PDB file of C-alpha atoms in Angstrom:
ATOM      1  CA  SER J 486      -0.328  32.173  -1.470  1.00 81.00           C
ATOM      2  CA  GLN J 487      -0.216  30.290  -4.830  1.00 84.00           C
ATOM      3  CA  THR J 488      -3.493  29.112  -6.474  1.00 90.00           C
ATOM      4  CA  ILE J 489      -3.964  27.036  -9.638  1.00 94.00           C
ATOM      5  CA  HIS J 490      -7.063  27.254 -11.923  1.00 95.00           C
ATOM      6  CA  GLN J 491      -8.272  24.961 -14.569  1.00 97.00           C
ATOM      7  CA  TRP J 492     -11.223  25.417 -16.950  1.00 95.00           C
ATOM      8  CA  PRO J 493     -13.592  24.094 -17.984  1.00 96.00           C
ATOM      9  CA  ALA J 494     -14.372  21.822 -15.090  1.00 94.00           C
ATOM     10  CA  THR J 495     -16.170  19.394 -17.318  1.00 95.00           C
ATOM     11  CA  LEU J 496     -16.357  19.047 -21.110  1.00 96.00           C
ATOM     12  CA  VAL J 497     -18.262  16.804 -23.486  1.00 97.00           C
ATOM     13  CA  GLN J 498     -16.970  16.844 -27.014  1.00 97.00           C
ATOM     14  CA  PRO J 499     -17.663  14.818 -30.100  1.00 97.00           C
ATOM     15  CA  VAL J 500     -14.969  12.718 -31.727  1.00 97.00           C
ATOM     16  CA  GLY J 501     -12.958  14.763 -34.190  1.00 96.00           C
ATOM     17  CA  SER J 502     -13.593  18.193 -32.612  1.00 97.00           C
ATOM     18  CA  PRO J 503     -10.693  20.323 -31.267  1.00 97.00           C
ATOM     19  CA  LEU J 504      -9.803  20.730 -27.720  1.00 97.00           C
ATOM     20  CA  SER J 505      -8.403  23.551 -25.590  1.00 97.00           C
ATOM     21  CA  LEU J 506      -8.054  23.145 -21.809  1.00 98.00           C
ATOM     22  CA  GLU J 507      -6.568  26.046 -19.891  1.00 98.00           C
ATOM     23  CA  CYS J 508      -4.503  26.138 -16.661  1.00 98.00           C
ATOM     24  CA  THR J 509      -3.237  29.316 -14.931  1.00 97.00           C
ATOM     25  CA  VAL J 510      -1.297  29.789 -11.817  1.00 96.00           C
ATOM     26  CA  GLU J 511      -1.313  32.822  -9.473  1.00 94.00           C
ATOM     27  CA  GLY J 512       1.061  33.923  -6.833  1.00 91.00           C
ATOM     28  CA  THR J 513       4.252  32.661  -8.134  1.00 88.00           C
ATOM     29  CA  SER J 514       6.788  33.352 -10.970  1.00 87.00           C
ATOM     30  CA  ASN J 515       8.359  31.061 -13.575  1.00 89.00           C
ATOM     31  CA  PRO J 516       6.813  27.917 -12.248  1.00 91.00           C
ATOM     32  CA  ASN J 517       7.453  24.479 -13.709  1.00 90.00           C
ATOM     33  CA  LEU J 518       4.078  23.410 -15.161  1.00 93.00           C
ATOM     34  CA  TYR J 519       2.615  19.916 -15.880  1.00 93.00           C
ATOM     35  CA  TRP J 520      -0.218  18.256 -17.528  1.00 95.00           C
ATOM     36  CA  TYR J 521      -1.345  14.747 -16.353  1.00 95.00           C
ATOM     37  CA  ARG J 522      -4.148  12.432 -17.165  1.00 94.00           C
ATOM     38  CA  GLN J 523      -5.883  10.401 -14.568  1.00 89.00           C
ATOM     39  CA  ALA J 524      -7.352   7.043 -15.550  1.00 78.00           C
ATOM     40  CA  ALA J 525      -9.400   5.020 -13.182  1.00 71.00           C
ATOM     41  CA  GLY J 526      -7.244   2.469 -11.447  1.00 69.00           C
ATOM     42  CA  ARG J 527      -4.040   3.608 -13.186  1.00 73.00           C
ATOM     43  CA  GLY J 528      -2.975   6.606 -11.132  1.00 81.00           C
ATOM     44  CA  LEU J 529      -1.756   9.729 -12.950  1.00 89.00           C
ATOM     45  CA  GLN J 530       0.232   9.694 -16.153  1.00 89.00           C
ATOM     46  CA  LEU J 531       2.438  12.692 -16.965  1.00 90.00           C
ATOM     47  CA  LEU J 532       1.714  14.005 -20.458  1.00 93.00           C
ATOM     48  CA  PHE J 533       3.720  17.308 -20.687  1.00 93.00           C
ATOM     49  CA  TYR J 534       5.816  19.540 -18.771  1.00 90.00           C
ATOM     50  CA  SER J 535       7.263  22.907 -19.143  1.00 91.00           C
ATOM     51  CA  VAL J 536      10.181  24.798 -17.478  1.00 88.00           C
ATOM     52  CA  GLY J 537       9.459  28.053 -19.136  1.00 90.00           C
ATOM     53  CA  ILE J 538       7.574  30.110 -21.756  1.00 93.00           C
ATOM     54  CA  GLY J 539       7.603  28.165 -25.041  1.00 91.00           C
ATOM     55  CA  GLN J 540       9.462  25.204 -23.548  1.00 91.00           C
ATOM     56  CA  ILE J 541       7.443  22.006 -23.782  1.00 92.00           C
ATOM     57  CA  SER J 542       8.549  18.424 -23.295  1.00 89.00           C
ATOM     58  CA  SER J 543       6.319  15.482 -24.057  1.00 88.00           C
ATOM     59  CA  GLU J 544       6.381  12.414 -21.999  1.00 82.00           C
ATOM     60  CA  VAL J 545       4.315  10.033 -24.226  1.00 78.00           C
ATOM     61  CA  PRO J 546       3.362  10.239 -27.821  1.00 69.00           C
ATOM     62  CA  GLN J 547      -0.360  10.958 -28.301  1.00 78.00           C
ATOM     63  CA  ASN J 548      -3.058  13.000 -30.022  1.00 88.00           C
ATOM     64  CA  LEU J 549      -2.522  15.967 -27.673  1.00 94.00           C
ATOM     65  CA  SER J 550      -0.182  18.899 -27.663  1.00 95.00           C
ATOM     66  CA  ALA J 551       0.693  21.645 -25.113  1.00 96.00           C
ATOM     67  CA  SER J 552       1.693  25.227 -25.162  1.00 96.00           C
ATOM     68  CA  ARG J 553       2.889  27.851 -22.704  1.00 97.00           C
ATOM     69  CA  PRO J 554       2.233  31.280 -24.287  1.00 96.00           C
ATOM     70  CA  GLN J 555       2.632  33.056 -20.841  1.00 95.00           C
ATOM     71  CA  ASP J 556       4.697  32.484 -17.747  1.00 95.00           C
ATOM     72  CA  ARG J 557       1.699  31.242 -15.778  1.00 95.00           C
ATOM     73  CA  GLN J 558      -0.506  29.801 -18.414  1.00 97.00           C
ATOM     74  CA  PHE J 559      -0.369  26.239 -19.712  1.00 97.00           C
ATOM     75  CA  ILE J 560      -2.747  25.031 -22.495  1.00 97.00           C
ATOM     76  CA  LEU J 561      -3.528  21.500 -23.482  1.00 97.00           C
ATOM     77  CA  SER J 562      -4.825  21.113 -27.027  1.00 96.00           C
ATOM     78  CA  SER J 563      -5.889  18.698 -29.726  1.00 96.00           C
ATOM     79  CA  LYS J 564      -6.845  19.195 -33.263  1.00 95.00           C
ATOM     80  CA  LYS J 565      -9.066  16.129 -33.487  1.00 95.00           C
ATOM     81  CA  LEU J 566     -10.260  14.311 -30.413  1.00 95.00           C
ATOM     82  CA  LEU J 567     -10.294  10.527 -30.162  1.00 94.00           C
ATOM     83  CA  LEU J 568     -12.538   8.429 -27.933  1.00 93.00           C
ATOM     84  CA  SER J 569      -9.397   7.438 -26.049  1.00 90.00           C
ATOM     85  CA  ASP J 570      -8.785  11.077 -25.046  1.00 92.00           C
ATOM     86  CA  SER J 571     -11.617  10.808 -22.599  1.00 92.00           C
ATOM     87  CA  GLY J 572     -10.368  11.244 -18.958  1.00 92.00           C
ATOM     88  CA  PHE J 573      -9.573  13.505 -16.081  1.00 94.00           C
ATOM     89  CA  TYR J 574      -6.962  16.068 -16.855  1.00 96.00           C
ATOM     90  CA  LEU J 575      -4.988  17.603 -14.161  1.00 96.00           C
ATOM     91  CA  CYS J 576      -2.503  20.554 -14.288  1.00 97.00           C
ATOM     92  CA  ALA J 577       0.107  20.967 -11.673  1.00 94.00           C
ATOM     93  CA  TRP J 578       2.814  23.548 -10.832  1.00 93.00           C
ATOM     94  CA  SER J 579       6.040  23.471  -8.829  1.00 89.00           C
ATOM     95  CA  GLY J 580       8.664  26.004  -7.854  1.00 82.00           C
ATOM     96  CA  LEU J 581      12.224  26.034  -8.938  1.00 61.00           C
ATOM     97  CA  ALA J 582      13.517  24.379  -5.809  1.00 55.00           C
ATOM     98  CA  GLY J 583      15.710  21.782  -7.540  1.00 58.00           C
ATOM     99  CA  ASN J 584      15.382  18.318  -6.222  1.00 56.00           C
ATOM    100  CA  THR J 585      13.250  19.243  -3.299  1.00 61.00           C
ATOM    101  CA  ASP J 586      10.483  20.443  -5.586  1.00 75.00           C
ATOM    102  CA  THR J 587       6.892  19.598  -4.693  1.00 85.00           C
ATOM    103  CA  GLN J 588       4.055  19.642  -7.259  1.00 89.00           C
ATOM    104  CA  TYR J 589       0.686  21.087  -6.511  1.00 91.00           C
ATOM    105  CA  PHE J 590      -2.431  20.256  -8.391  1.00 94.00           C
ATOM    106  CA  GLY J 591      -5.324  21.999  -9.918  1.00 95.00           C
ATOM    107  CA  PRO J 592      -8.990  20.946  -9.627  1.00 94.00           C
ATOM    108  CA  GLY J 593      -8.916  19.075 -13.035  1.00 95.00           C
ATOM    109  CA  THR J 594     -11.057  18.950 -16.116  1.00 96.00           C
ATOM    110  CA  ARG J 595     -13.139  15.894 -16.812  1.00 94.00           C
ATOM    111  CA  LEU J 596     -13.307  15.381 -20.572  1.00 95.00           C
ATOM    112  CA  THR J 597     -15.773  13.014 -22.219  1.00 95.00           C
ATOM    113  CA  VAL J 598     -15.415  12.403 -25.901  1.00 95.00           C
ATOM    114  CA  LEU J 599     -18.461  10.794 -27.576  1.00 95.00           C
TER     115      LEU J 599
ATOM    116  CA  ALA N1485      11.770   1.588 -15.691  1.00 65.00           C
ATOM    117  CA  GLN N1486      10.922   3.333 -12.531  1.00 70.00           C
ATOM    118  CA  SER N1487       7.619   2.253 -11.157  1.00 87.00           C
ATOM    119  CA  VAL N1488       5.514   2.650  -7.958  1.00 93.00           C
ATOM    120  CA  SER N1489       3.339  -0.210  -6.582  1.00 94.00           C
ATOM    121  CA  GLN N1490       0.514   0.351  -4.221  1.00 95.00           C
ATOM    122  CA  HIS N1491      -0.652  -3.070  -2.974  1.00 87.00           C
ATOM    123  CA  ASN N1492      -4.242  -2.582  -2.144  1.00 88.00           C
ATOM    124  CA  HIS N1493      -6.666  -1.015  -4.659  1.00 90.00           C
ATOM    125  CA  HIS N1494      -9.578  -0.957  -2.305  1.00 95.00           C
ATOM    126  CA  VAL N1495      -9.643  -0.841   1.458  1.00 97.00           C
ATOM    127  CA  ILE N1496     -12.673  -0.854   3.574  1.00 97.00           C
ATOM    128  CA  LEU N1497     -12.386  -0.038   7.347  1.00 97.00           C
ATOM    129  CA  SER N1498     -14.628   0.919  10.271  1.00 97.00           C
ATOM    130  CA  GLU N1499     -14.143   4.049  12.186  1.00 96.00           C
ATOM    131  CA  ALA N1500     -11.334   3.881  14.703  1.00 96.00           C
ATOM    132  CA  ALA N1501      -9.616   1.083  12.902  1.00 97.00           C
ATOM    133  CA  SER N1502      -5.906   1.445  12.166  1.00 97.00           C
ATOM    134  CA  LEU N1503      -4.820   1.991   8.533  1.00 97.00           C
ATOM    135  CA  GLU N1504      -1.681   1.058   6.782  1.00 97.00           C
ATOM    136  CA  LEU N1505      -1.447   1.468   3.034  1.00 97.00           C
ATOM    137  CA  GLY N1506       1.567  -0.128   1.287  1.00 96.00           C
ATOM    138  CA  CYS N1507       3.772   1.593  -1.281  1.00 96.00           C
ATOM    139  CA  ASN N1508       6.968   0.221  -2.907  1.00 96.00           C
ATOM    140  CA  TYR N1509       9.014   1.902  -5.713  1.00 93.00           C
ATOM    141  CA  SER N1510      11.594   0.343  -7.943  1.00 90.00           C
ATOM    142  CA  TYR N1511      14.150   3.344  -8.462  1.00 79.00           C
ATOM    143  CA  GLY N1512      17.469   2.566  -6.695  1.00 73.00           C
ATOM    144  CA  GLY N1513      18.816   6.144  -6.707  1.00 76.00           C
ATOM    145  CA  THR N1514      17.994   9.147  -4.591  1.00 78.00           C
ATOM    146  CA  VAL N1515      14.357   9.710  -4.556  1.00 83.00           C
ATOM    147  CA  ASN N1516      11.782  12.048  -2.879  1.00 89.00           C
ATOM    148  CA  LEU N1517       8.615  10.376  -1.651  1.00 93.00           C
ATOM    149  CA  PHE N1518       5.001  11.781  -1.498  1.00 95.00           C
ATOM    150  CA  TRP N1519       1.517  10.680  -0.484  1.00 97.00           C
ATOM    151  CA  TYR N1520      -1.280  12.561  -2.027  1.00 96.00           C
ATOM    152  CA  VAL N1521      -4.935  12.332  -1.213  1.00 96.00           C
ATOM    153  CA  GLN N1522      -8.034  12.967  -3.265  1.00 93.00           C
ATOM    154  CA  TYR N1523     -11.222  13.411  -1.277  1.00 94.00           C
ATOM    155  CA  PRO N1524     -14.483  12.978  -3.151  1.00 90.00           C
ATOM    156  CA  GLY N1525     -15.074  16.019  -5.520  1.00 86.00           C
ATOM    157  CA  GLN N1526     -11.977  17.827  -4.248  1.00 88.00           C
ATOM    158  CA  HIS N1527      -8.400  18.641  -5.588  1.00 86.00           C
ATOM    159  CA  LEU N1528      -5.519  16.114  -5.359  1.00 92.00           C
ATOM    160  CA  GLN N1529      -3.882  17.502  -2.182  1.00 93.00           C
ATOM    161  CA  LEU N1530      -0.423  16.810  -0.675  1.00 94.00           C
ATOM    162  CA  LEU N1531      -0.667  14.660   2.493  1.00 96.00           C
ATOM    163  CA  LEU N1532       2.991  14.403   3.356  1.00 95.00           C
ATOM    164  CA  LYS N1533       6.539  14.230   1.828  1.00 93.00           C
ATOM    165  CA  TYR N1534       9.871  12.863   2.525  1.00 93.00           C
ATOM    166  CA  PHE N1535      13.017  14.398   1.136  1.00 89.00           C
ATOM    167  CA  SER N1536      15.767  13.599   3.659  1.00 88.00           C
ATOM    168  CA  GLY N1537      16.332  13.260   7.491  1.00 91.00           C
ATOM    169  CA  ASP N1538      14.042  11.424   9.856  1.00 94.00           C
ATOM    170  CA  PRO N1539      12.429   8.562   7.886  1.00 94.00           C
ATOM    171  CA  LEU N1540       9.263   8.855   9.956  1.00 97.00           C
ATOM    172  CA  VAL N1541       7.244  11.697   8.436  1.00 96.00           C
ATOM    173  CA  LYS N1542       4.217  13.219   9.958  1.00 96.00           C
ATOM    174  CA  GLY N1543       1.552  14.888   7.673  1.00 94.00           C
ATOM    175  CA  ILE N1544      -1.729  16.599   7.931  1.00 92.00           C
ATOM    176  CA  LYS N1545      -4.781  15.011   9.578  1.00 94.00           C
ATOM    177  CA  GLY N1546      -2.845  12.574  11.761  1.00 95.00           C
ATOM    178  CA  PHE N1547      -1.220  10.657   8.942  1.00 97.00           C
ATOM    179  CA  GLU N1548       2.313   9.466   8.960  1.00 97.00           C
ATOM    180  CA  ALA N1549       4.541   7.521   6.669  1.00 98.00           C
ATOM    181  CA  GLU N1550       7.805   5.719   7.098  1.00 96.00           C
ATOM    182  CA  PHE N1551      10.573   5.481   4.578  1.00 95.00           C
ATOM    183  CA  ILE N1552      12.432   2.104   4.763  1.00 94.00           C
ATOM    184  CA  LYS N1553      15.274   2.464   2.281  1.00 91.00           C
ATOM    185  CA  SER N1554      16.298  -1.174   2.428  1.00 92.00           C
ATOM    186  CA  LYS N1555      12.730  -2.157   1.491  1.00 94.00           C
ATOM    187  CA  PHE N1556      12.090   0.560  -0.996  1.00 93.00           C
ATOM    188  CA  SER N1557       8.940   1.275   0.854  1.00 95.00           C
ATOM    189  CA  PHE N1558       7.058   4.381   1.943  1.00 97.00           C
ATOM    190  CA  ASN N1559       3.833   3.090   3.768  1.00 97.00           C
ATOM    191  CA  LEU N1560       1.222   5.442   4.985  1.00 98.00           C
ATOM    192  CA  ARG N1561      -0.335   4.875   8.453  1.00 98.00           C
ATOM    193  CA  LYS N1562      -2.942   6.307  10.691  1.00 98.00           C
ATOM    194  CA  PRO N1563      -3.776   4.909  14.078  1.00 97.00           C
ATOM    195  CA  SER N1564      -7.447   5.561  14.050  1.00 97.00           C
ATOM    196  CA  VAL N1565      -9.265   6.439  10.883  1.00 97.00           C
ATOM    197  CA  GLN N1566     -12.455   8.606  10.527  1.00 97.00           C
ATOM    198  CA  TRP N1567     -15.296   8.602   8.187  1.00 96.00           C
ATOM    199  CA  SER N1568     -13.823  11.822   6.685  1.00 96.00           C
ATOM    200  CA  ASP N1569     -10.729   9.915   5.660  1.00 97.00           C
ATOM    201  CA  THR N1570     -12.703   8.204   2.882  1.00 97.00           C
ATOM    202  CA  ALA N1571     -10.763   9.201  -0.275  1.00 97.00           C
ATOM    203  CA  GLU N1572      -8.288   8.007  -2.909  1.00 95.00           C
ATOM    204  CA  TYR N1573      -4.612   7.836  -1.827  1.00 97.00           C
ATOM    205  CA  PHE N1574      -1.765   8.072  -4.162  1.00 95.00           C
ATOM    206  CA  CYS N1575       1.882   7.396  -3.430  1.00 96.00           C
ATOM    207  CA  ALA N1576       4.372   9.025  -5.734  1.00 94.00           C
ATOM    208  CA  VAL N1577       8.122   9.086  -6.230  1.00 91.00           C
ATOM    209  CA  THR N1578      10.277  11.768  -7.836  1.00 86.00           C
ATOM    210  CA  ARG N1579      13.505  11.476  -9.569  1.00 74.00           C
ATOM    211  CA  PHE N1580      15.300  14.794 -10.417  1.00 68.00           C
ATOM    212  CA  SER N1581      16.161  14.602 -14.144  1.00 66.00           C
ATOM    213  CA  GLY N1582      16.449  17.147 -16.940  1.00 64.00           C
ATOM    214  CA  GLY N1583      15.885  20.138 -14.681  1.00 63.00           C
ATOM    215  CA  TYR N1584      12.712  19.008 -13.062  1.00 65.00           C
ATOM    216  CA  ASN N1585      11.436  16.410 -10.721  1.00 68.00           C
ATOM    217  CA  LYS N1586       9.645  13.668 -12.682  1.00 78.00           C
ATOM    218  CA  LEU N1587       6.753  12.441 -10.586  1.00 86.00           C
ATOM    219  CA  ILE N1588       5.734   8.780 -10.898  1.00 88.00           C
ATOM    220  CA  PHE N1589       2.340   7.792  -9.378  1.00 91.00           C
ATOM    221  CA  GLY N1590       1.151   4.515  -8.076  1.00 92.00           C
ATOM    222  CA  ALA N1591      -2.359   3.315  -9.189  1.00 91.00           C
ATOM    223  CA  GLY N1592      -4.000   4.601  -6.064  1.00 93.00           C
ATOM    224  CA  THR N1593      -5.891   3.048  -3.109  1.00 95.00           C
ATOM    225  CA  ARG N1594      -9.673   3.743  -2.548  1.00 95.00           C
ATOM    226  CA  LEU N1595     -10.316   3.877   1.147  1.00 97.00           C
ATOM    227  CA  ALA N1596     -13.869   3.709   2.315  1.00 97.00           C
ATOM    228  CA  VAL N1597     -14.452   4.225   6.078  1.00 97.00           C
ATOM    229  CA  HIS N1598     -17.824   3.134   7.449  1.00 95.00           C
ATOM    230  CA  PRO N1599     -19.223   4.782  10.627  1.00 89.00           C
TER     231      PRO N1599
END
C-alpha cells in the first residue's frame, strides 16, 4: 500500500531564516505531488504541484518554492521566511488515473515563524 | 473562479442526532466531488467521493453524500452521529485541467459531538 511521509512534524523558525520541508511517497511510481497550506477557517490552498521529476507548477505567487529532485520526493523551500509563512503545510499525492484521480494527504508540518 | 462553499463553520450536536453538512460549488462543467475528514491530531482522510453514476454515495463510518447536479450541491449526511465523529470536514471539488485534477477546498466545518 502507498504511504506518504512528511518531516518535520513541527518547526519553529525565526523570520528571515531558510526553510526546507520534505515529503516522500512510498509504494507508487510517478505520482502527481502537491503542496498545500491550511489556514484556520480557510480550508486548504494549493501552492505547488508536480507531474514529474523537475516539473513544478506554482498556483500562487509567494515567498516559497518547490522542487522534485526524485520521483517520490517533493521539497518545499524558502530562502527567507516571513511571518505570513506560518501555517500548516500538507503534502499530497495522486496516481495517474486521469480525471478520476484522488489525492491522499500526508500528516502535515506545522510551521511557526517568529 | 471556481469555488466551494460550506454553509456551516461550526456545528454542535448531541450523540445520536442526525447530521447534514452543506456543500455547494460554483463550477458548471464536469466535476468530481469529495468529502475529507480531519480528526483531531490525525491526517486529512478521504471520507467519500463521487465521480459518476449513482448520485448517492456511501463512504466510511456510515457517512453518505448526495450529488444534486441541478443545485450544484454535494451535502454530507449521517443519520446518527457519535462522539468519535468530532472532527473537521472539508468538501472539495476537482476539475481536470493541465494534466492533473485541481482540487478546490471549502473552508471546512468543525463538528463537535457531545455525549
